[in-house]
mmCIF file of C-alpha atoms in Angstrom:
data_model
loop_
_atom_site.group_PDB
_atom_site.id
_atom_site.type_symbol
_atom_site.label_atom_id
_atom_site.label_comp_id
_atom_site.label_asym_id
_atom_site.label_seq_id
_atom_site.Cartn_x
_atom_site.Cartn_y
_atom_site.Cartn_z
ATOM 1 C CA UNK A 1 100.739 112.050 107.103
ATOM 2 C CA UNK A 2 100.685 115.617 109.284
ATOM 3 C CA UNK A 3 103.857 116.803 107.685
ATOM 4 C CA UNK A 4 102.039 115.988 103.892
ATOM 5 C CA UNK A 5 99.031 117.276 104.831
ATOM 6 C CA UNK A 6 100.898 120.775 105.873
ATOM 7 C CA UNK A 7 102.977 120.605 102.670
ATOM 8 C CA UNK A 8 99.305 120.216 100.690
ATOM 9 C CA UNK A 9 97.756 123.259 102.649
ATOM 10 C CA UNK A 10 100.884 125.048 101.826
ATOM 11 C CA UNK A 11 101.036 124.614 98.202
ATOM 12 C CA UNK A 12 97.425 125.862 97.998
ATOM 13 C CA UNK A 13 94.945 122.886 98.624
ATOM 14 C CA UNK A 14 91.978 123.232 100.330
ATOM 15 C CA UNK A 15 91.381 118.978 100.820
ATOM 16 C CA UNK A 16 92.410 116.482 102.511
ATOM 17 C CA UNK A 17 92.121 112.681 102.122
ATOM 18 C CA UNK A 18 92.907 110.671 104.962
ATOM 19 C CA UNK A 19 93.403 106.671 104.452
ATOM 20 C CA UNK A 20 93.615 104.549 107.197
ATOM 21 C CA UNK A 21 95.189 101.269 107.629
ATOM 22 C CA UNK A 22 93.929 98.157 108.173
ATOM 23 C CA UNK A 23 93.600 97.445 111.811
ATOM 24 C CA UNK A 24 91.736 100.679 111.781
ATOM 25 C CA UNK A 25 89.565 99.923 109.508
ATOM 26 C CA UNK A 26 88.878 96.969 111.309
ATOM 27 C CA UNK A 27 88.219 98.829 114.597
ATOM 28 C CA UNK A 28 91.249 97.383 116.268
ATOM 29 C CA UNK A 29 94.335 99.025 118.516
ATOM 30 C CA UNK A 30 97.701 99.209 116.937
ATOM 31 C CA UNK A 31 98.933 96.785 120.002
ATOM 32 C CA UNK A 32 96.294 94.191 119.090
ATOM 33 C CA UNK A 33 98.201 90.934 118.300
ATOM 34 C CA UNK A 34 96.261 90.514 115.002
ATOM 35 C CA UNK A 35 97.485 94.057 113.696
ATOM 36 C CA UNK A 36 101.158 93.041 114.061
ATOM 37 C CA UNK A 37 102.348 93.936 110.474
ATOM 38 C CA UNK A 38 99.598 95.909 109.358
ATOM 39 C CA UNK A 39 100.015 99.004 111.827
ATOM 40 C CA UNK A 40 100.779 101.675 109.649
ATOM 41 C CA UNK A 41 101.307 99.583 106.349
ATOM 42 C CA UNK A 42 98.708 101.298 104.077
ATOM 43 C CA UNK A 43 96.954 104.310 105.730
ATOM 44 C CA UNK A 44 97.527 105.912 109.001
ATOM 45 C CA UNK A 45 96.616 104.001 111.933
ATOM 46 C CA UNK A 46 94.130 106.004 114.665
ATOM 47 C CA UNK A 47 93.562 104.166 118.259
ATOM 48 C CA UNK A 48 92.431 107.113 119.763
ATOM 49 C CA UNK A 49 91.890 111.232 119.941
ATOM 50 C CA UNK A 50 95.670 111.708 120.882
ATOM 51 C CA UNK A 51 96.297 110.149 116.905
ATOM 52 C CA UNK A 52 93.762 111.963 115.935
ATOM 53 C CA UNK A 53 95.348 115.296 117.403
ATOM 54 C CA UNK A 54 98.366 114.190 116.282
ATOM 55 C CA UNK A 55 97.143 113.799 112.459
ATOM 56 C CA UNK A 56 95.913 117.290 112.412
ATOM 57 C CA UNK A 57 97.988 119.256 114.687
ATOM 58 C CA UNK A 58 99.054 122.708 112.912
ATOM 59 C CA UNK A 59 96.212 122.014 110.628
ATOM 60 C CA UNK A 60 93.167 124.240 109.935
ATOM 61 C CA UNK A 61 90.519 122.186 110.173
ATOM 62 C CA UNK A 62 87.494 125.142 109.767
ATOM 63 C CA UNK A 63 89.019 125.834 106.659
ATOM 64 C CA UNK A 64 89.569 122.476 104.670
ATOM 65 C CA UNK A 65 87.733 119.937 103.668
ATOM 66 C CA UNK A 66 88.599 116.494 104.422
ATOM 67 C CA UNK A 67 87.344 113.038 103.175
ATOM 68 C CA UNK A 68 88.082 109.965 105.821
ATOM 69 C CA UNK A 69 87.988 106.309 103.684
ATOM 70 C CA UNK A 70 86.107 104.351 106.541
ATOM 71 C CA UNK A 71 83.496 102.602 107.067
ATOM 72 C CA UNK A 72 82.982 99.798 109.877
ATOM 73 C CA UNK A 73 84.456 102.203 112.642
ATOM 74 C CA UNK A 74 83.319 105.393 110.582
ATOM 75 C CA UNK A 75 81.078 107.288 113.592
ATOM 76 C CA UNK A 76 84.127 106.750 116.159
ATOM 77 C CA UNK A 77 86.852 108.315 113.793
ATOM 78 C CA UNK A 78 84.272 111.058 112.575
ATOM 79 C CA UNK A 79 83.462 111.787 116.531
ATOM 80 C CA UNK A 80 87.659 112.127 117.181
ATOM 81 C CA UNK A 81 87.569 114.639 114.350
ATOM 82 C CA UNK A 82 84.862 117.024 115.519
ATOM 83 C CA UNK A 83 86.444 116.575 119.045
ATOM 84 C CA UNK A 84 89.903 117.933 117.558
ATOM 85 C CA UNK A 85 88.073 120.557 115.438
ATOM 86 C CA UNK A 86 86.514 121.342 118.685
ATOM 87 C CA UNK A 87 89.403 121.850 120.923
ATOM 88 C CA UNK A 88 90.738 124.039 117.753
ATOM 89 C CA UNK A 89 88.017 126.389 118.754
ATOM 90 C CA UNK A 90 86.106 125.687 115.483
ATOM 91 C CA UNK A 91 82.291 125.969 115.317
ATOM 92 C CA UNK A 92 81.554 122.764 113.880
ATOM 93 C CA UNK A 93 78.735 123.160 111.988
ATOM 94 C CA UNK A 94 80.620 124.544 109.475
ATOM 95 C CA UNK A 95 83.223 121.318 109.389
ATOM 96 C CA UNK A 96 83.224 120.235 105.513
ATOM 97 C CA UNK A 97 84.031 116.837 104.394
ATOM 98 C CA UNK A 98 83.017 113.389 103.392
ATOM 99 C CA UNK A 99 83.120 110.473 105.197
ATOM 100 C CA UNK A 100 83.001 107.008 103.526
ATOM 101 C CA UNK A 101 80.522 105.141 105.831
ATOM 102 C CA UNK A 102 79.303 102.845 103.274
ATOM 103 C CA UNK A 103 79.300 99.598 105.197
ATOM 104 C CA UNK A 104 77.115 97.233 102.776
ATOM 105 C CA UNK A 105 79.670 97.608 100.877
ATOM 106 C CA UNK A 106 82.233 96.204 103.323
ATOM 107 C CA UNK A 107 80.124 92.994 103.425
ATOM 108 C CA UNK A 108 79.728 92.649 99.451
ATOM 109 C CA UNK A 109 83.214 93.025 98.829
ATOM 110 C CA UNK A 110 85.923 93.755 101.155
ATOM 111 C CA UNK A 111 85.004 91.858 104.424
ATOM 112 C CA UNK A 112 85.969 95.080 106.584
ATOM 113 C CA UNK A 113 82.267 94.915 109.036
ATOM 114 C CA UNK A 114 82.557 94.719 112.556
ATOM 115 C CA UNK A 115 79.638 94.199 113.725
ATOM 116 C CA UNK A 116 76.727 92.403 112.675
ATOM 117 C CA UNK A 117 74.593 93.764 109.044
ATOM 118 C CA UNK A 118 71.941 95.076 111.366
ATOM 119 C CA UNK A 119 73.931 97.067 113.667
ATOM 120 C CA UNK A 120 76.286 98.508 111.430
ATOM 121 C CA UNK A 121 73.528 99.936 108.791
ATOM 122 C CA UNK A 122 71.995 101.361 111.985
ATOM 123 C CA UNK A 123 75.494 103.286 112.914
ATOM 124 C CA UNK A 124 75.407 104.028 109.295
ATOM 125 C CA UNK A 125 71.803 105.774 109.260
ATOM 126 C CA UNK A 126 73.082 107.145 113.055
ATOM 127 C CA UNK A 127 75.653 109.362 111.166
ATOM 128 C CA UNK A 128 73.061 110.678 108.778
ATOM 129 C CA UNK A 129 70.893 111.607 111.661
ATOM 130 C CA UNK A 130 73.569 112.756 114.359
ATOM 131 C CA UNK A 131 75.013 115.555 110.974
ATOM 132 C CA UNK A 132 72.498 116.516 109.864
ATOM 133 C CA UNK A 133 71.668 118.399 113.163
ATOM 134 C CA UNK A 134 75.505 118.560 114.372
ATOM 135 C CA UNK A 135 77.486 118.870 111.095
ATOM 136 C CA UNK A 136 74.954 119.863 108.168
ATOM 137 C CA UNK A 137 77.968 120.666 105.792
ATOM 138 C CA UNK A 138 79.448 117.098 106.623
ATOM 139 C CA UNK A 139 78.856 114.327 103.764
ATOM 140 C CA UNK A 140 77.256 111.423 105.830
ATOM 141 C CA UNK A 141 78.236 108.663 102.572
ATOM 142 C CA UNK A 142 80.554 107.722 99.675
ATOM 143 C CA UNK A 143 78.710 105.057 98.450
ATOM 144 C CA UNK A 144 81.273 102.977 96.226
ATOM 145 C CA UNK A 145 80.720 99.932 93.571
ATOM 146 C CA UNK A 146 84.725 100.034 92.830
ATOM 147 C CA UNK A 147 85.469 97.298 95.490
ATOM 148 C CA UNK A 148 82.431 95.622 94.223
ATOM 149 C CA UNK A 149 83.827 95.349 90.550
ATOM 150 C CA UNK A 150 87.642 94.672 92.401
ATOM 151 C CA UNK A 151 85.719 91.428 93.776
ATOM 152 C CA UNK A 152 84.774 90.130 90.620
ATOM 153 C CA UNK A 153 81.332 91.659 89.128
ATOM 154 C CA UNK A 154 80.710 92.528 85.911
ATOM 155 C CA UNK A 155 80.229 96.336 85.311
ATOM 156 C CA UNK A 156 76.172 95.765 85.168
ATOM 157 C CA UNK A 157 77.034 94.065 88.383
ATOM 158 C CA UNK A 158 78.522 96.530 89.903
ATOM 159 C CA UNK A 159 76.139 99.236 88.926
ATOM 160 C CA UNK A 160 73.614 97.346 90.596
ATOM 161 C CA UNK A 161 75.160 96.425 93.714
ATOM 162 C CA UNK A 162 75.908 100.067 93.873
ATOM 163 C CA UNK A 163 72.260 101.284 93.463
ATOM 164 C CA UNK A 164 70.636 98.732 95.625
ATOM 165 C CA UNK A 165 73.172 100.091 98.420
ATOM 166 C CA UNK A 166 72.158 103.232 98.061
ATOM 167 C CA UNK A 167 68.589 102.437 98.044
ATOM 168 C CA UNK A 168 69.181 99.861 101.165
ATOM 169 C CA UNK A 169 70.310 103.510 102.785
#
């Protein structure tokens, strides 16, 4: 993923997407006995800031944008990104990107929650709160009715599953 993200940056673009795989979506460690198979299978797989380093190393993160696709564990992998952009001497108030973090989702459609509804809509609002003081160029939410359609409602379905998810937030 570093060596395509490099080749991106070098051909002119000025965004990244970052997808991450399965066990890290569900908040587990690579050596977990329930991510044998998965590690690495569809996304990149993050246990810690030493992946994270290694994701971005050689990469400019003050001048890019980047959008993460997670949601359960989304306020640990955002924290291992500021502390990267950090230690790259960046002033991270002006980090730009998106962050999925759209966790109602998750239990509508994909079955990707960790924790209980309560406590992950209140990590959920947390992000909001923590960037808009920390990282006010950050976007704190992709809300997203695709997975909800994937799953088997009907467009007006969707729609609405969508909206009342973004009102829930």
């Amino acid at each position: 993923a570093n060596a395509r993200f490099r080749d991106l940056i070098a051909q002119g673009n000025a965004g990244l997407s970052v997808a991450f795989d399965l066990p890290t979506q569900m908040g587990y460690d690579s050596d977990h006995p329930i991510a044998r198979g998965e590690v690495g299978r569809v996304g990149v797989a993050i246990d810690s800031i030493d992946d994270m380093r290694l994701l971005f190393a050689d990469i400019p993160l003050g001048e890019i944008s980047t959008s993460m696709t997670i949601n359960s564990p989304a306020a640990v992998l955002l924290l291992l990104y500021q502390l990267v952009a950090e230690e790259q001497g960046i002033d991270v108030s002006r980090l730009e990107g998106t962050i999925q973090n759209d966790i109602l989702k998750e239990y509508i459609a994909r079955g990707t929650y960790i924790f209980p509804p309560a406590a992950s809509m209140r990590l959920t609002t947390d992000v909001f709160r923590y960037c808009k003081d920390e990282l006010p160029r950050w976007n704190t939410i992709s809300i997203s009715g695709y997975h909800i359609g994937e799953a088997g409602a009907t467009p007006a379905q969707e729609l609405a599953f969508t909206i009342a998810d973004a009102i829930a937030y």
